[in-house]
Short mmCIF file of C-alpha atoms in Angstrom, two decimals:
data_model
loop_
_atom_site.label_atom_id
_atom_site.label_comp_id
_atom_site.label_asym_id
_atom_site.label_seq_id
_atom_site.Cartn_x
_atom_site.Cartn_y
_atom_site.Cartn_z
CA MET A 967 -72.07 8.83 -159.69
CA GLN A 968 -75.51 9.48 -161.21
CA TYR A 969 -74.66 13.14 -161.76
CA GLY A 970 -71.51 12.39 -163.73
CA TYR A 971 -72.98 9.43 -165.60
CA ASN A 972 -76.03 11.32 -166.85
CA ILE A 973 -73.99 14.35 -167.91
CA SER A 974 -71.76 12.29 -170.19
CA VAL A 975 -74.03 9.48 -171.37
CA ILE A 976 -76.27 11.88 -173.30
CA ASN A 977 -73.41 12.97 -175.56
CA SER A 978 -72.96 9.71 -177.48
CA PRO A 979 -76.52 9.26 -178.90
CA THR A 980 -76.86 12.91 -179.96
CA ASN A 981 -77.32 12.22 -183.68
CA TYR A 982 -79.61 9.23 -183.07
CA ILE A 983 -81.96 11.13 -180.78
CA GLN A 984 -82.03 14.12 -183.12
CA ARG A 985 -83.02 11.79 -185.95
CA PHE A 986 -85.72 10.30 -183.70
CA ILE A 987 -87.03 13.81 -183.00
CA ASN A 988 -87.36 14.56 -186.71
CA ASP A 989 -88.93 11.18 -187.53
CA THR A 990 -91.48 11.55 -184.71
CA TYR A 991 -92.44 15.02 -185.85
CA TRP A 992 -92.84 13.73 -189.43
CA GLU A 993 -95.14 10.90 -188.29
CA ARG A 994 -97.31 13.29 -186.30
CA TRP A 995 -97.55 16.29 -188.63
CA GLY A 996 -96.47 15.04 -192.03
CA THR A 997 -93.51 17.38 -192.26
CA GLY A 998 -89.95 17.49 -190.97
CA LEU A 999 -88.10 19.99 -188.80
CA ASP A 1000 -85.26 22.17 -189.95
CA THR A 1001 -81.89 21.98 -188.21
CA PRO A 1002 -82.34 24.96 -185.83
CA LYS A 1003 -85.63 23.56 -184.50
CA ILE A 1004 -84.15 20.09 -184.01
CA THR A 1005 -81.23 21.68 -182.16
CA LEU A 1006 -83.68 23.61 -179.99
CA VAL A 1007 -85.58 20.45 -179.01
CA TRP A 1008 -82.31 18.64 -178.37
CA THR A 1009 -81.05 21.48 -176.17
CA PHE A 1010 -84.28 21.28 -174.17
CA ILE A 1011 -83.74 17.52 -173.66
CA VAL A 1012 -80.20 18.16 -172.44
CA SER A 1013 -81.25 21.05 -170.19
CA ALA A 1014 -84.17 19.13 -168.65
CA PHE A 1015 -81.55 17.30 -166.61
CA SER A 1016 -80.43 20.60 -165.07
CA LEU A 1017 -84.00 21.69 -164.42
CA GLY A 1018 -84.69 18.40 -162.64
CA GLY A 1019 -81.49 18.87 -160.66
CA LEU A 1020 -82.78 22.22 -159.43
CA VAL A 1021 -85.98 20.55 -158.21
CA GLY A 1022 -83.92 17.83 -156.54
CA ALA A 1023 -81.71 20.38 -154.79
CA ILE A 1024 -84.80 22.11 -153.39
CA LEU A 1025 -86.20 18.77 -152.18
CA ALA A 1026 -82.91 17.58 -150.70
CA GLY A 1027 -82.93 19.72 -147.55
CA PRO A 1028 -86.47 18.91 -146.35
CA MET A 1029 -86.06 15.22 -147.25
CA ALA A 1030 -82.74 14.93 -145.41
CA SER A 1031 -84.23 16.56 -142.30
CA ARG A 1032 -87.39 14.46 -142.28
CA PHE A 1033 -86.25 11.02 -143.45
CA GLY A 1034 -82.56 11.11 -142.55
CA ARG A 1035 -79.55 11.03 -144.83
CA LYS A 1036 -79.51 7.31 -145.59
CA HIS A 1037 -83.25 6.87 -146.11
CA THR A 1038 -83.37 9.93 -148.36
CA LEU A 1039 -80.79 8.33 -150.64
CA LEU A 1040 -82.83 5.14 -150.72
CA LEU A 1041 -86.11 6.93 -151.50
CA ASN A 1042 -84.32 8.95 -154.14
CA ASN A 1043 -83.97 5.85 -156.33
CA SER A 1044 -87.71 5.99 -157.10
CA PHE A 1045 -87.05 8.98 -159.38
CA LEU A 1046 -84.27 7.03 -161.09
CA PHE A 1047 -86.35 3.90 -161.82
CA ALA A 1048 -89.26 6.00 -163.12
CA SER A 1049 -86.86 7.80 -165.43
CA ALA A 1050 -85.44 4.55 -166.80
CA ALA A 1051 -88.94 3.22 -167.49
CA LEU A 1052 -89.93 6.36 -169.41
CA VAL A 1053 -86.79 6.34 -171.56
CA LEU A 1054 -87.14 2.64 -172.38
CA ALA A 1055 -90.76 3.15 -173.48
CA SER A 1056 -90.16 6.37 -175.43
CA ARG A 1057 -89.18 4.78 -178.75
CA TRP A 1058 -92.04 2.29 -178.60
CA ALA A 1059 -94.50 5.12 -177.81
CA ARG A 1060 -92.88 7.44 -180.41
CA SER A 1061 -92.77 10.16 -177.77
CA VAL A 1062 -90.05 12.78 -177.44
CA GLU A 1063 -91.90 14.10 -174.39
CA MET A 1064 -91.14 10.87 -172.52
CA ILE A 1065 -87.41 11.43 -173.08
CA VAL A 1066 -87.75 14.93 -171.66
CA ALA A 1067 -89.68 13.62 -168.65
CA GLY A 1068 -87.11 10.88 -168.11
CA ARG A 1069 -84.24 13.37 -168.18
CA LEU A 1070 -86.15 15.61 -165.78
CA LEU A 1071 -86.67 12.78 -163.27
CA VAL A 1072 -83.08 11.58 -163.42
CA GLY A 1073 -82.08 15.20 -162.82
CA VAL A 1074 -84.19 15.18 -159.65
CA ASN A 1075 -82.35 12.04 -158.56
CA ALA A 1076 -78.96 13.65 -159.19
CA GLY A 1077 -79.99 16.89 -157.49
CA VAL A 1078 -81.02 15.11 -154.29
CA SER A 1079 -77.98 12.84 -154.16
CA MET A 1080 -75.48 15.61 -154.94
CA ASN A 1081 -76.61 17.41 -151.77
CA VAL A 1082 -77.45 14.57 -149.38
CA GLN A 1083 -74.55 12.24 -150.07
CA PRO A 1084 -71.76 14.75 -149.17
CA MET A 1085 -73.83 15.69 -146.12
CA TYR A 1086 -74.06 12.02 -145.10
CA PHE A 1087 -70.31 11.52 -145.59
CA GLY A 1088 -69.29 14.78 -143.92
CA GLU A 1089 -71.35 13.99 -140.81
CA SER A 1090 -70.12 10.39 -140.57
CA ALA A 1091 -66.39 10.80 -141.19
CA PRO A 1092 -63.78 11.42 -138.46
CA LYS A 1093 -62.32 14.91 -138.44
CA HIS A 1094 -58.87 13.91 -139.72
CA LEU A 1095 -60.38 12.04 -142.69
CA ARG A 1096 -63.40 14.27 -143.29
CA GLY A 1097 -61.99 15.88 -146.43
CA ALA A 1098 -60.80 12.67 -148.05
CA VAL A 1099 -64.07 10.85 -147.33
CA ALA A 1100 -66.23 13.72 -148.57
CA PHE A 1101 -63.98 14.17 -151.61
CA SER A 1102 -64.89 10.65 -152.70
CA SER A 1103 -68.10 12.25 -154.01
CA ALA A 1104 -65.99 14.01 -156.62
CA VAL A 1105 -64.13 10.77 -157.38
CA PHE A 1106 -67.37 8.94 -158.14
CA THR A 1107 -68.72 11.90 -160.09
CA ALA A 1108 -65.65 11.72 -162.30
CA PHE A 1109 -65.95 7.93 -162.45
CA GLY A 1110 -69.58 8.32 -163.54
CA ILE A 1111 -68.51 10.66 -166.34
CA PHE A 1112 -65.83 8.24 -167.49
CA LEU A 1113 -68.13 5.21 -167.26
CA GLY A 1114 -70.88 6.98 -169.22
CA GLN A 1115 -68.43 7.75 -172.00
CA VAL A 1116 -67.14 4.18 -172.13
CA VAL A 1117 -70.63 2.63 -172.16
CA GLY A 1118 -71.56 5.07 -174.94
CA LEU A 1119 -68.91 3.77 -177.34
CA THR A 1120 -70.32 2.27 -180.52
CA GLU A 1121 -68.76 -1.08 -179.61
CA LEU A 1122 -70.97 -1.22 -176.47
CA LEU A 1123 -74.32 0.62 -176.17
CA GLY A 1124 -73.51 3.48 -178.54
CA ALA A 1125 -75.22 1.94 -181.58
CA GLU A 1126 -78.39 3.57 -182.93
CA ALA A 1127 -80.62 0.60 -182.04
CA LEU A 1128 -79.48 0.67 -178.41
CA TRP A 1129 -79.78 4.34 -177.42
CA PRO A 1130 -82.87 3.80 -175.16
CA TYR A 1131 -80.97 1.10 -173.27
CA LEU A 1132 -77.96 3.41 -173.01
CA LEU A 1133 -80.02 6.17 -171.39
CA ALA A 1134 -81.78 3.67 -169.08
CA SER A 1135 -78.55 1.96 -168.00
CA ASN A 1136 -78.30 4.41 -165.07
CA ALA A 1137 -80.82 2.21 -163.23
CA LEU A 1138 -78.16 -0.46 -162.59
CA PRO A 1139 -76.04 1.63 -160.15
CA GLY A 1140 -79.29 2.67 -158.46
CA LEU A 1141 -80.25 -0.98 -158.02
CA LEU A 1142 -76.83 -1.70 -156.51
CA GLN A 1143 -77.29 1.13 -154.00
CA LEU A 1144 -80.80 -0.06 -153.15
CA LEU A 1145 -79.45 -3.52 -152.29
CA THR A 1146 -76.43 -2.42 -150.25
CA LEU A 1147 -77.11 0.91 -148.53
CA PRO A 1148 -79.71 -0.46 -146.03
CA TRP A 1149 -76.88 -2.36 -144.33
CA PHE A 1150 -74.98 0.83 -143.49
CA PRO A 1151 -75.55 3.04 -140.41
CA GLU A 1152 -77.31 6.39 -140.42
CA SER A 1153 -75.37 9.60 -139.84
CA PRO A 1154 -74.49 9.75 -136.10
CA ARG A 1155 -74.95 13.52 -135.98
CA TYR A 1156 -78.41 13.23 -137.50
CA LEU A 1157 -79.38 10.56 -134.96
CA LEU A 1158 -78.23 12.68 -132.03
CA MET A 1159 -79.12 16.23 -133.06
CA ASP A 1160 -82.20 15.77 -135.22
CA ARG A 1161 -83.79 12.70 -133.65
CA GLY A 1162 -82.37 13.04 -130.13
CA ASP A 1163 -81.49 9.33 -130.01
CA ARG A 1164 -78.17 9.15 -128.17
CA GLU A 1165 -78.08 5.35 -128.01
CA ALA A 1166 -78.56 5.00 -131.76
CA CYS A 1167 -75.90 7.66 -132.29
CA VAL A 1168 -73.39 5.73 -130.15
CA ARG A 1169 -74.17 2.48 -131.97
CA ALA A 1170 -73.79 4.08 -135.40
CA LEU A 1171 -70.55 5.82 -134.41
CA ALA A 1172 -69.17 2.57 -133.00
CA ARG A 1173 -69.87 0.76 -136.28
CA LEU A 1174 -68.16 3.53 -138.25
CA ARG A 1175 -65.11 3.57 -135.94
CA GLY A 1176 -64.36 -0.14 -135.75
CA GLY A 1177 -66.42 -1.13 -132.71
CA VAL A 1178 -65.82 1.70 -130.20
CA ALA A 1179 -67.34 5.18 -130.22
CA PRO A 1180 -64.49 7.68 -129.52
CA PRO A 1181 -65.33 9.80 -126.43
CA GLU A 1182 -63.78 12.93 -127.94
CA GLU A 1183 -66.11 12.74 -130.93
CA LEU A 1184 -69.11 12.29 -128.68
CA GLU A 1185 -67.98 15.33 -126.68
CA GLU A 1186 -67.62 17.39 -129.83
CA MET A 1187 -71.11 16.36 -130.97
CA GLN A 1188 -72.46 17.19 -127.52
CA GLN A 1189 -71.05 20.71 -127.80
CA GLU A 1190 -72.59 21.05 -131.23
CA MET A 1191 -75.84 19.74 -129.71
CA GLN A 1192 -75.81 22.66 -127.27
CA GLU A 1193 -75.56 25.05 -130.17
CA MET A 1194 -78.41 23.12 -131.75
CA GLN A 1195 -80.57 23.85 -128.72
CA LYS A 1196 -80.09 27.56 -129.32
CA GLN A 1197 -81.15 27.03 -132.92
CA ARG A 1198 -84.29 25.24 -131.74
CA GLN A 1199 -85.22 28.21 -129.60
CA GLN A 1200 -84.82 30.53 -132.58
CA HIS A 1201 -86.34 28.43 -135.34
CA GLY A 1202 -88.87 26.17 -133.62
CA ASP A 1203 -88.91 22.65 -132.28
CA SER A 1204 -87.52 21.09 -135.45
CA GLY A 1205 -84.32 23.05 -135.16
CA SER A 1206 -84.09 23.35 -138.96
CA VAL A 1207 -83.48 26.72 -140.55
CA SER A 1208 -85.64 27.94 -143.42
CA PRO A 1209 -83.93 29.39 -146.51
CA TRP A 1210 -85.29 32.85 -145.74
CA ALA A 1211 -84.04 32.66 -142.15
CA LEU A 1212 -80.59 31.60 -143.32
CA LEU A 1213 -80.45 34.41 -145.86
CA ARG A 1214 -81.38 36.92 -143.14
CA ASP A 1215 -78.94 35.59 -140.56
CA ARG A 1216 -76.15 38.19 -140.49
CA ALA A 1217 -73.84 35.96 -138.45
CA LEU A 1218 -73.83 33.28 -141.19
CA ARG A 1219 -73.62 35.61 -144.18
CA PRO A 1220 -69.85 35.18 -144.71
CA GLN A 1221 -70.28 31.39 -144.84
CA LEU A 1222 -73.32 31.67 -147.11
CA ARG A 1223 -71.60 34.08 -149.50
CA THR A 1224 -68.61 31.75 -149.71
CA VAL A 1225 -70.70 28.68 -150.50
CA MET A 1226 -72.87 30.56 -153.02
CA ALA A 1227 -69.80 31.90 -154.82
CA ALA A 1228 -68.08 28.50 -154.89
CA SER A 1229 -71.20 26.68 -156.15
CA SER A 1230 -71.87 29.25 -158.86
CA ALA A 1231 -68.25 29.30 -160.02
CA MET A 1232 -68.20 25.50 -160.21
CA MET A 1233 -70.85 25.61 -162.96
CA LEU A 1234 -70.05 28.95 -164.60
CA CYS A 1235 -66.46 27.87 -165.23
CA GLY A 1236 -67.78 25.85 -168.19
CA ASN A 1237 -66.25 22.49 -167.33
CA ASP A 1238 -69.50 20.51 -167.53
CA SER A 1239 -70.36 22.12 -170.86
CA ILE A 1240 -67.44 20.19 -172.29
CA TYR A 1241 -69.29 16.95 -171.47
CA PHE A 1242 -72.61 18.18 -172.81
CA TYR A 1243 -71.06 19.27 -176.08
CA ALA A 1244 -67.73 17.40 -176.12
CA SER A 1245 -68.26 16.09 -179.65
CA SER A 1246 -68.90 19.58 -181.02
CA ILE A 1247 -65.83 20.97 -179.27
CA PHE A 1248 -63.52 18.32 -180.67
CA ARG A 1249 -64.97 18.63 -184.15
CA GLU A 1250 -64.38 22.39 -183.98
CA ALA A 1251 -60.83 21.63 -182.85
CA GLY A 1252 -60.30 19.57 -186.01
CA ILE A 1253 -60.38 16.03 -184.57
CA PRO A 1254 -61.50 13.46 -187.19
CA ALA A 1255 -65.09 12.30 -186.72
CA ALA A 1256 -64.07 8.65 -186.24
CA LYS A 1257 -61.83 9.59 -183.30
CA VAL A 1258 -64.13 12.03 -181.53
CA GLN A 1259 -65.71 9.44 -179.24
CA TYR A 1260 -62.32 8.28 -178.00
CA ALA A 1261 -61.26 11.86 -177.35
CA CYS A 1262 -64.43 12.29 -175.27
CA VAL A 1263 -63.51 9.22 -173.22
CA GLY A 1264 -60.13 10.83 -172.60
CA THR A 1265 -61.77 13.86 -170.98
CA GLY A 1266 -63.59 11.68 -168.46
CA LEU A 1267 -60.43 9.72 -167.72
CA SER A 1268 -58.57 13.00 -167.12
CA GLU A 1269 -61.03 14.21 -164.49
CA PHE A 1270 -61.20 10.80 -162.85
CA THR A 1271 -57.39 10.68 -162.57
CA ALA A 1272 -57.27 14.19 -161.12
CA ALA A 1273 -60.05 13.41 -158.63
CA VAL A 1274 -58.25 10.30 -157.35
CA ALA A 1275 -55.00 12.25 -156.97
CA SER A 1276 -56.76 15.08 -155.15
CA ASN A 1277 -58.45 12.60 -152.84
CA LEU A 1278 -55.00 11.52 -151.71
CA LEU A 1279 -53.75 15.10 -151.37
CA ILE A 1280 -56.65 16.92 -149.75
CA GLU A 1281 -55.68 16.14 -146.15
CA ARG A 1282 -52.12 17.25 -146.86
CA ALA A 1283 -52.60 20.25 -149.12
CA GLY A 1284 -55.85 21.46 -147.58
CA ARG A 1285 -59.10 22.62 -149.15
CA ARG A 1286 -58.15 26.22 -149.78
CA ARG A 1287 -54.96 25.48 -151.67
CA LEU A 1288 -56.59 22.90 -153.94
CA LEU A 1289 -59.56 25.13 -154.71
CA LEU A 1290 -57.53 28.24 -155.51
CA GLY A 1291 -54.88 26.28 -157.39
CA GLY A 1292 -57.52 24.56 -159.51
CA TYR A 1293 -59.18 27.81 -160.55
CA GLY A 1294 -55.81 29.46 -161.18
CA MET A 1295 -54.71 26.67 -163.52
CA MET A 1296 -58.07 26.67 -165.29
CA ALA A 1297 -57.73 30.40 -166.00
CA CYS A 1298 -54.27 29.86 -167.51
CA PHE A 1299 -55.36 26.97 -169.72
CA ALA A 1300 -58.48 28.85 -170.85
CA ALA A 1301 -56.19 31.62 -172.13
CA VAL A 1302 -53.93 29.11 -173.92
CA PHE A 1303 -56.97 27.35 -175.40
CA THR A 1304 -58.30 30.64 -176.74
CA LEU A 1305 -54.94 31.44 -178.33
CA ALA A 1306 -54.81 27.97 -179.90
CA LEU A 1307 -58.31 28.35 -181.39
CA VAL A 1308 -57.46 31.78 -182.81
CA LEU A 1309 -54.29 30.44 -184.45
CA GLN A 1310 -56.22 27.42 -185.69
CA SER A 1311 -58.76 29.70 -187.38
CA ARG A 1312 -55.84 31.31 -189.20
CA GLY A 1313 -54.56 27.98 -190.49
CA VAL A 1314 -51.57 27.44 -188.19
CA ALA A 1315 -50.53 23.78 -188.26
CA GLY A 1316 -50.76 21.65 -185.12
CA MET A 1317 -53.24 23.90 -183.33
CA PRO A 1318 -56.14 21.38 -183.25
CA TYR A 1319 -54.05 19.07 -181.10
CA LEU A 1320 -52.96 21.90 -178.83
CA SER A 1321 -56.65 22.79 -178.45
CA MET A 1322 -57.46 19.23 -177.47
CA ALA A 1323 -54.57 19.21 -174.98
CA CYS A 1324 -55.93 22.40 -173.43
CA VAL A 1325 -59.33 20.79 -172.99
CA PHE A 1326 -57.70 17.88 -171.15
CA THR A 1327 -55.62 20.13 -168.89
CA TYR A 1328 -58.64 22.35 -168.20
CA ILE A 1329 -60.59 19.30 -167.02
CA LEU A 1330 -57.60 18.06 -165.00
CA SER A 1331 -57.38 21.41 -163.23
CA PHE A 1332 -61.09 21.29 -162.47
CA GLY A 1333 -60.76 17.81 -161.00
CA VAL A 1334 -57.84 18.89 -158.80
CA GLY A 1335 -59.89 21.23 -156.64
CA PRO A 1336 -63.25 22.77 -157.61
CA ALA A 1337 -64.88 19.43 -158.46
CA GLY A 1338 -64.52 18.03 -154.95
CA VAL A 1339 -63.80 20.84 -152.53
CA THR A 1340 -66.99 22.74 -153.45
CA GLY A 1341 -69.21 19.91 -152.24
CA ILE A 1342 -67.35 19.63 -148.93
CA LEU A 1343 -67.68 23.27 -147.86
CA PRO A 1344 -71.32 23.33 -146.61
CA ALA A 1345 -70.71 20.24 -144.46
CA GLU A 1346 -67.66 21.83 -142.83
CA ILE A 1347 -68.67 25.46 -142.29
CA PHE A 1348 -72.36 25.21 -141.29
CA ASP A 1349 -73.88 23.80 -138.11
CA GLN A 1350 -76.34 20.91 -137.98
CA ALA A 1351 -79.45 23.10 -138.14
CA SER A 1352 -78.27 25.22 -141.07
CA ARG A 1353 -76.48 22.50 -143.06
CA PRO A 1354 -79.45 21.04 -145.03
CA THR A 1355 -80.66 24.52 -145.99
CA ALA A 1356 -77.15 25.60 -146.96
CA TYR A 1357 -76.88 22.58 -149.23
CA MET A 1358 -80.29 23.39 -150.71
CA ILE A 1359 -79.29 26.98 -151.53
CA ALA A 1360 -75.88 25.98 -152.88
CA GLY A 1361 -77.35 23.13 -154.90
CA SER A 1362 -80.07 25.35 -156.35
CA LEU A 1363 -77.49 27.87 -157.52
CA MET A 1364 -75.38 25.09 -158.97
CA TRP A 1365 -78.23 23.67 -161.05
CA ILE A 1366 -79.53 27.09 -162.14
CA ASN A 1367 -76.10 28.02 -163.42
CA LEU A 1368 -75.66 24.62 -165.06
CA LEU A 1369 -78.98 25.16 -166.84
CA LEU A 1370 -77.93 28.63 -168.01
CA VAL A 1371 -74.55 27.44 -169.26
CA GLY A 1372 -76.08 24.41 -170.98
CA MET A 1373 -78.59 26.62 -172.80
CA MET A 1374 -76.15 29.41 -173.61
CA PHE A 1375 -73.04 27.46 -174.58
CA PRO A 1376 -74.11 26.78 -178.20
CA LEU A 1377 -74.88 30.49 -178.58
CA ILE A 1378 -71.52 31.39 -177.02
CA ILE A 1379 -69.72 29.16 -179.52
CA ALA A 1380 -71.70 30.66 -182.41
CA GLY A 1381 -71.23 34.25 -181.24
CA LEU A 1382 -67.64 34.27 -179.98
CA GLY A 1383 -66.13 31.54 -182.14
CA PRO A 1384 -62.51 30.95 -181.09
CA TYR A 1385 -62.96 33.27 -178.11
CA CYS A 1386 -65.71 31.09 -176.58
CA PHE A 1387 -63.69 30.16 -173.49
CA LEU A 1388 -62.73 33.69 -172.49
CA PRO A 1389 -65.89 34.19 -170.35
CA PHE A 1390 -65.15 30.95 -168.52
CA GLY A 1391 -61.57 32.00 -167.93
CA GLY A 1392 -62.84 35.27 -166.46
CA VAL A 1393 -65.08 33.32 -164.06
CA CYS A 1394 -62.06 31.28 -162.91
CA VAL A 1395 -60.01 34.42 -162.23
CA ALA A 1396 -62.87 36.04 -160.30
CA ALA A 1397 -63.47 32.86 -158.28
CA ALA A 1398 -59.79 32.51 -157.34
CA LEU A 1399 -59.55 36.15 -156.23
CA TYR A 1400 -62.79 36.18 -154.22
CA LEU A 1401 -62.41 32.79 -152.54
CA GLY A 1402 -58.78 33.55 -151.80
CA ARG A 1403 -59.92 36.58 -149.84
CA VAL A 1404 -62.83 35.09 -147.87
CA LEU A 1405 -62.27 31.33 -147.51
CA PRO A 1406 -60.25 30.15 -144.48
CA GLU A 1407 -58.57 26.76 -144.37
CA THR A 1408 -60.94 24.17 -142.87
CA LYS A 1409 -58.62 21.16 -142.81
CA GLY A 1410 -58.55 19.47 -139.39
CA ARG A 1411 -60.55 22.22 -137.68
CA THR A 1412 -63.68 21.97 -135.61
CA LEU A 1413 -66.83 23.87 -136.49
CA ALA A 1414 -66.18 26.33 -133.66
CA GLU A 1415 -62.70 27.15 -134.97
CA ILE A 1416 -63.96 27.60 -138.54
CA THR A 1417 -66.84 29.77 -137.34
CA ALA A 1418 -64.41 31.98 -135.42
CA GLU A 1419 -62.49 32.60 -138.66
CA PHE A 1420 -65.66 33.60 -140.47
CA ASP A 1421 -66.81 35.79 -137.57
CA LYS A 1422 -63.89 38.08 -138.34
CA GLN A 1423 -65.60 38.86 -141.67
CA GLY A 1424 -69.14 39.10 -140.29
CA PRO A 1425 -70.92 41.55 -137.96
CA LYS A 1426 -69.15 42.14 -134.67
CA GLY A 1427 -70.43 40.09 -131.83
CA GLY A 1428 -71.84 37.28 -133.90
CA LYS A 1429 -75.18 35.63 -133.46
CA GLY A 1430 -76.77 35.91 -130.08
CA SER A 1431 -73.83 37.62 -128.38
CA MET A 1432 -73.39 40.96 -126.66
CA GLU A 1433 -70.04 42.67 -126.64
CA PRO A 1434 -69.27 45.78 -124.63
CA GLY A 1435 -70.52 48.72 -126.58
CA SER A 1436 -73.20 46.98 -128.63
CA LEU A 1437 -76.94 47.21 -128.11
CA GLU A 1438 -79.52 44.45 -128.37
CA SER A 1439 -81.37 46.36 -131.05
CA GLY A 1440 -78.44 45.74 -133.37
CA VAL A 1441 -77.28 49.37 -133.40
CA ASP A 1442 -73.54 49.51 -133.00
CA CYS A 1443 -72.46 51.55 -130.00
CA PRO A 1444 -68.67 51.60 -130.18
CA LEU A 1445 -68.13 53.40 -126.84
CA THR A 1446 -69.71 53.05 -123.43
CA PRO A 1447 -70.44 56.35 -121.68
CA LEU A 1448 -67.43 55.88 -119.43
CA LYS A 1449 -65.12 54.81 -122.25
CA ALA A 1450 -66.14 57.92 -124.11
CA LEU A 1451 -64.32 59.96 -121.45
CA ASP A 1452 -61.10 58.28 -122.52
CA ARG A 1453 -61.34 60.12 -125.84
CA LEU A 1454 -61.03 63.50 -124.04
CA SER A 1455 -57.65 65.13 -123.88
CA PRO A 1456 -55.96 65.19 -120.45
CA LEU A 1457 -57.70 67.76 -118.32
CA GLU A 1458 -56.05 71.07 -117.57
CA PRO A 1459 -56.85 73.02 -114.42
CA LEU A 1460 -60.27 74.57 -114.91
CA THR A 1461 -60.34 78.38 -114.84
CA PRO A 1462 -63.61 79.87 -113.51
CA PRO A 1463 -65.50 82.52 -115.46
CA GLU A 1464 -64.72 86.19 -114.87
CA HIS A 1465 -67.62 86.82 -112.52
CA VAL A 1466 -66.24 84.17 -110.11
CA SER A 1467 -62.60 85.02 -110.61
CA THR A 1468 -62.04 85.15 -106.88
CA LEU A 1469 -62.43 81.38 -106.63
CA GLU A 1470 -59.38 79.17 -106.66
CA PRO A 1471 -58.78 77.19 -109.89
CA LEU A 1472 -60.37 73.73 -109.94
CA TYR A 1473 -58.00 70.78 -110.20
CA PRO A 1474 -58.78 67.06 -110.73
CA LEU A 1475 -59.96 65.18 -107.68
CA ASP A 1476 -57.56 63.01 -105.76
CA PRO A 1477 -58.06 59.25 -106.13
CA PRO A 1478 -60.19 57.61 -103.45
CA ALA A 1479 -58.46 55.96 -100.54
CA ALA A 1480 -60.10 52.58 -101.13
CA PRO A 1481 -60.59 50.82 -104.47
CA LEU A 1482 -64.04 50.95 -105.99
CA ASP A 1483 -66.14 47.90 -105.22
CA VAL A 1484 -67.78 47.21 -108.58
CA LYS A 1485 -69.01 43.78 -109.64
CA PRO A 1486 -67.47 43.16 -113.11
CA GLU A 1487 -70.33 40.91 -114.24
CA VAL A 1488 -72.71 43.90 -114.20
CA PHE A 1489 -71.02 45.24 -117.30
CA PRO A 1490 -67.73 43.94 -118.75
CA GLY A 1491 -64.97 46.48 -118.29
CA ILE A 1492 -66.91 48.92 -116.07
CA LYS A 1493 -64.52 48.54 -113.13
CA GLU A 1494 -61.53 49.35 -115.30
CA ASP A 1495 -63.40 52.30 -116.80
CA LEU A 1496 -64.21 53.73 -113.37
CA LEU A 1497 -60.68 53.30 -112.09
CA SER A 1498 -59.23 55.00 -115.17
CA ASN A 1499 -61.65 57.93 -115.01
CA ASN A 1500 -62.13 58.57 -111.30
CA GLN A 1501 -59.42 61.19 -111.29
CA ARG A 1502 -61.35 63.26 -113.83
CA GLY A 1503 -64.37 63.73 -111.59
#
């Protein structure tokens, strides 16, 4: 919720904070700032949230491994309360820097929670409800966006005198979490696999399942625990995987590429830029200034509605279909939006309202799939040891791309004009094509089944396995020496050289009277190879 709330709540007081920037500069230096410099400072305030999110994404993995999922979310509120205090004191201290620091800290809070909360849900939910439970992250993100827009109306906290209280109002949901979350259980998988506390795992699982821990779930976790033991042998006693180790792991590269592509596309598609600069977009579309704030509220309501609908559909439609369908629809509406802006620039009547409709449908399409499915993927396709690091890498890419888009979007609007959404449409097309090729359906599947699908894309043999014809050094040896004989053409009778022409021609040997006694465990397939080649001598 904090992520969505702090993306949208900054839009309403734009003019008030820009005026505060100019007044503060005048008080300090005796001169004002021109419009481009004010815009530059304002863009830095907006983008500080993304920079803080990047820091939070980097901290999320180590914090989740050391403190646990639940306690990390509780500790994370310290960043939020510090941010609220800085923003509240900024006007009294006449300090723009305090606003920047406050946005940076609330970004850290959002960056941690955006990674740890889906991890907590994904590890705690039963398999048949895993998608719907994890998708609730997207529902509350959309709800946060909508709530931030509503609170920012001039009738509520959107007045000029109240903008510090508007920016600090994010502390109230944090206080609610701080009072309620301690009563909930820790992730059962974390308790078993990271802390090795089976009794606590059973108790937590029983609380989450209505009083009884299902034996099949415990068995599944036990199998995953065995895989975890292999990870501990490879990566040390902690069992956690470092980012560099995960990047070098060839067996997990298909999963990592998929998550990196999905996380990058989620930000590069330009959806969140609409919330950063919603007022500017609607003014460019020709919406009257008095109605812009209500149009902005409509965008948040659109994504919230789509997220709720997708939450009900995800266990029926599946992750893959929602993700690809969302990007496909976004690409179509980006093209229509571009056409509407071009016709609007040429004075065609009715185009401003078509442009606004395209913005709504673009956000609806985003809420259908990419908004929620992207956050589920690392929890479903990575094992316990790799999951925190996978979330850290995916989250870092997400925040880096959000920072780039937030900084570049005003320049894109200025440079491309009515064609400003074409690059975003291109990202949607590329994401749909790539993810459609590499992403298997994960609905209702165990980690082993999902991993088997990805292994078809990765290096043969997978991690820590030896197939016939492959060497431990990693060099692919497609044929064993005996199988290589199978590539020879059927043998003809051998004719001796001229100087031994008196000898009879050599023919293949007769098969032995008794079968060969070869232990198959010595080398898979060697008995079959010998039996198929014994006639060739």
